[in-house]
mmCIF file of C-alpha atoms in Angstrom:
data_model
loop_
_atom_site.group_PDB
_atom_site.id
_atom_site.type_symbol
_atom_site.label_atom_id
_atom_site.label_comp_id
_atom_site.label_asym_id
_atom_site.label_seq_id
_atom_site.Cartn_x
_atom_site.Cartn_y
_atom_site.Cartn_z
ATOM 1 C CA MET A 1485 14.866 30.457 78.732
ATOM 2 C CA LYS A 1486 14.962 26.738 77.774
ATOM 3 C CA GLU A 1487 17.527 25.571 75.230
ATOM 4 C CA PRO A 1488 17.065 24.942 71.579
ATOM 5 C CA SER A 1489 14.246 22.355 71.043
ATOM 6 C CA ILE A 1490 15.555 20.996 67.514
ATOM 7 C CA THR A 1491 13.436 18.564 65.458
ATOM 8 C CA TRP A 1492 14.442 16.228 62.272
ATOM 9 C CA PHE A 1493 12.594 16.214 59.247
ATOM 10 C CA VAL A 1494 13.542 14.033 56.261
ATOM 11 C CA ARG A 1495 12.324 13.757 52.759
ATOM 12 C CA GLN A 1496 14.006 11.385 49.779
ATOM 13 C CA ASP A 1497 12.716 13.382 46.898
ATOM 14 C CA ASP A 1498 11.232 16.728 46.112
ATOM 15 C CA ASP A 1499 7.685 15.143 45.415
ATOM 16 C CA THR A 1500 6.903 13.813 49.082
ATOM 17 C CA GLU A 1501 6.403 15.490 52.554
ATOM 18 C CA TYR A 1502 8.607 16.156 55.193
ATOM 19 C CA GLN A 1503 8.318 13.290 57.654
ATOM 20 C CA GLU A 1504 9.811 14.167 61.492
ATOM 21 C CA ASP A 1505 11.977 11.010 61.783
ATOM 22 C CA ARG A 1506 15.209 10.592 64.081
ATOM 23 C CA GLU A 1507 16.315 7.696 61.935
ATOM 24 C CA TYR A 1508 15.456 7.233 58.083
ATOM 25 C CA TYR A 1509 16.272 4.351 55.638
ATOM 26 C CA ALA A 1510 16.989 6.164 52.569
ATOM 27 C CA GLY A 1511 17.320 2.616 50.554
ATOM 28 C CA THR A 1512 20.012 0.855 48.960
ATOM 29 C CA TYR A 1513 22.874 2.986 47.073
ATOM 30 C CA ASN A 1514 23.413 2.585 43.446
ATOM 31 C CA GLN A 1515 26.031 4.682 41.975
ATOM 32 C CA ASP A 1516 23.960 5.121 38.452
ATOM 33 C CA GLU A 1517 21.924 7.922 40.881
ATOM 34 C CA ASP A 1518 23.082 10.525 43.288
ATOM 35 C CA LEU A 1519 22.037 9.549 46.835
ATOM 36 C CA VAL A 1520 20.053 12.812 47.606
ATOM 37 C CA LEU A 1521 18.514 13.618 51.354
ATOM 38 C CA ASN A 1522 16.598 16.539 52.075
ATOM 39 C CA PHE A 1523 16.838 17.697 56.011
ATOM 40 C CA MET A 1524 14.276 20.310 57.241
ATOM 41 C CA ILE A 1525 15.699 21.014 60.721
ATOM 42 C CA TRP A 1526 13.252 23.187 63.426
ATOM 43 C CA ASN A 1527 14.084 24.649 66.359
ATOM 44 C CA ASN A 1528 10.902 25.124 68.622
ATOM 45 C CA ARG A 1529 8.352 24.093 66.098
ATOM 46 C CA TYR A 1530 4.834 24.669 67.148
ATOM 47 C CA GLY A 1531 6.642 26.200 70.121
ATOM 48 C CA SER A 1532 4.038 27.934 72.320
ATOM 49 C CA GLU A 1533 6.869 29.352 74.411
ATOM 50 C CA ALA A 1534 10.008 31.017 73.527
ATOM 51 C CA CYS A 1535 13.240 29.017 73.466
ATOM 52 C CA GLU A 1536 17.133 29.957 73.016
ATOM 53 C CA ASP A 1537 18.114 30.491 69.120
ATOM 54 C CA LEU A 1538 20.287 27.956 67.658
ATOM 55 C CA LYS A 1539 23.480 30.008 66.500
ATOM 56 C CA ASN A 1540 27.064 29.679 66.152
ATOM 57 C CA PHE A 1541 26.422 25.343 64.844
ATOM 58 C CA GLY A 1542 27.493 23.100 62.370
ATOM 59 C CA ILE A 1543 25.988 19.649 61.364
ATOM 60 C CA THR A 1544 28.398 16.832 61.515
ATOM 61 C CA LEU A 1545 28.109 13.508 59.467
ATOM 62 C CA SER A 1546 29.341 10.006 60.194
ATOM 63 C CA PHE A 1547 29.043 6.521 59.106
ATOM 64 C CA ASP A 1548 28.549 4.086 61.429
ATOM 65 C CA HIS A 1549 31.399 2.056 60.453
ATOM 66 C CA GLU A 1550 34.594 4.137 60.210
ATOM 67 C CA GLU A 1551 35.623 1.957 56.658
ATOM 68 C CA ASP A 1552 32.919 3.496 55.297
ATOM 69 C CA SER A 1553 34.214 7.354 55.708
ATOM 70 C CA VAL A 1554 36.037 6.969 52.387
ATOM 71 C CA PHE A 1555 32.355 8.208 51.217
ATOM 72 C CA LEU A 1556 32.380 11.689 53.205
ATOM 73 C CA LYS A 1557 34.707 13.385 50.249
ATOM 74 C CA TYR A 1558 31.638 12.560 48.060
ATOM 75 C CA CYS A 1559 29.033 14.462 50.092
ATOM 76 C CA GLN A 1560 28.126 18.069 48.986
ATOM 77 C CA PHE A 1561 25.489 20.082 50.951
ATOM 78 C CA LEU A 1562 23.032 22.605 49.730
ATOM 79 C CA LEU A 1563 21.847 25.302 52.368
ATOM 80 C CA ASN A 1564 18.264 26.841 51.999
ATOM 81 C CA GLY A 1565 18.602 25.791 48.341
ATOM 82 C CA ASN A 1566 20.723 28.569 47.517
ATOM 83 C CA LEU A 1567 24.300 28.410 49.157
ATOM 84 C CA TRP A 1568 26.846 25.179 48.543
ATOM 85 C CA ILE A 1569 28.654 24.383 51.640
ATOM 86 C CA VAL A 1570 31.877 22.521 51.473
ATOM 87 C CA PRO A 1571 31.989 19.868 54.532
ATOM 88 C CA GLN A 1572 35.408 19.904 56.410
ATOM 89 C CA VAL A 1573 36.426 16.345 56.535
ATOM 90 C CA VAL A 1574 38.842 15.115 59.448
ATOM 91 C CA GLY A 1575 39.229 11.674 60.207
ATOM 92 C CA ASN A 1576 35.662 9.775 60.012
ATOM 93 C CA GLN A 1577 33.979 12.740 60.201
ATOM 94 C CA ALA A 1578 32.286 15.442 58.377
ATOM 95 C CA THR A 1579 31.275 18.620 59.390
ATOM 96 C CA ILE A 1580 29.743 21.510 57.686
ATOM 97 C CA GLN A 1581 29.884 24.938 59.847
ATOM 98 C CA MET A 1582 27.056 27.197 59.095
ATOM 99 C CA PRO A 1583 27.608 30.764 58.194
ATOM 100 C CA GLU A 1584 27.425 33.376 61.086
ATOM 101 C CA ASN A 1585 24.001 34.770 59.540
ATOM 102 C CA VAL A 1586 22.429 31.237 59.979
ATOM 103 C CA VAL A 1587 20.021 31.519 63.337
ATOM 104 C CA LEU A 1588 17.636 29.208 64.179
ATOM 105 C CA SER A 1589 14.924 31.300 66.014
ATOM 106 C CA GLY A 1590 13.533 29.613 69.047
ATOM 107 C CA ALA A 1591 10.620 32.084 68.720
ATOM 108 C CA ILE A 1592 6.838 31.202 69.595
ATOM 109 C CA ASN A 1593 5.697 29.716 65.990
ATOM 110 C CA ASN A 1594 3.069 28.179 64.156
ATOM 111 C CA GLY A 1595 5.176 25.374 62.773
ATOM 112 C CA GLU A 1596 4.165 26.361 59.259
ATOM 113 C CA ALA A 1597 6.311 27.680 56.370
ATOM 114 C CA THR A 1598 5.382 31.320 57.215
ATOM 115 C CA SER A 1599 7.557 30.794 60.315
ATOM 116 C CA ALA A 1600 10.994 30.738 58.126
ATOM 117 C CA ASP A 1601 12.966 32.221 60.920
ATOM 118 C CA ASN A 1602 12.846 28.574 62.882
ATOM 119 C CA TYR A 1603 13.673 26.484 60.280
ATOM 120 C CA MET A 1604 16.513 25.595 57.794
ATOM 121 C CA THR A 1605 16.521 23.607 54.951
ATOM 122 C CA LEU A 1606 19.641 21.313 54.009
ATOM 123 C CA ARG A 1607 19.784 18.967 51.120
ATOM 124 C CA MET A 1608 22.694 15.977 51.005
ATOM 125 C CA ILE A 1609 23.945 14.847 48.011
ATOM 126 C CA MET A 1610 26.384 12.182 47.393
ATOM 127 C CA THR A 1611 27.756 11.259 44.451
ATOM 128 C CA VAL A 1612 30.798 8.574 44.221
ATOM 129 C CA PRO A 1613 32.603 8.817 40.881
ATOM 130 C CA LYS A 1614 31.798 5.375 38.459
ATOM 131 C CA SER A 1615 35.495 4.745 38.805
ATOM 132 C CA LYS A 1616 35.222 3.938 42.377
ATOM 133 C CA ASN A 1617 34.220 0.122 43.212
ATOM 134 C CA ILE A 1618 31.906 -0.023 45.374
ATOM 135 C CA LYS A 1619 29.682 -3.227 46.481
ATOM 136 C CA MET A 1620 26.039 -2.767 46.214
ATOM 137 C CA ASN A 1621 24.792 -2.497 49.776
ATOM 138 C CA ASP A 1622 28.069 -1.079 50.820
ATOM 139 C CA LEU A 1623 26.834 1.907 52.538
ATOM 140 C CA LYS A 1624 25.840 1.362 56.166
ATOM 141 C CA GLY A 1625 24.118 3.583 58.594
ATOM 142 C CA MET A 1626 25.246 7.126 58.757
ATOM 143 C CA THR A 1627 24.669 10.011 61.305
ATOM 144 C CA LEU A 1628 23.850 13.478 61.327
ATOM 145 C CA TYR A 1629 23.973 15.929 64.266
ATOM 146 C CA ILE A 1630 24.249 19.660 65.790
ATOM 147 C CA THR A 1631 27.758 20.593 67.019
ATOM 148 C CA SER A 1632 27.897 24.042 68.866
ATOM 149 C CA PHE A 1633 30.946 25.996 67.942
#
């Protein structure tokens, strides 16, 4: 059977549609507002043949420049709209371990919301306290990727 086939979708606010994207420009961070990114992560979207389920995994977040890793402690993650997951920060990376019951099915599907076993949603919220002095445009690129355990 084929390995999991992961596709990332992103949207910045609840009023827009998810867009498939491997890179996304979120704009300029402003401490007056939280940075909020919404992800939909699919396994085998529109798959016409089954692939392996994705299980026992996490998502790792890192900034492109190590000096920006100080922001990792201000990131929170909401899984499927109902479970807050606290990231474990080690060095310049933060990893969120998915609970054991989170499995992204590799079954054949129609790629629509009715195929809920094939995807999950993840909301990342970064709130930097106003007491922290950061420069505008200080945030640089960040990367999220799947980590197998």
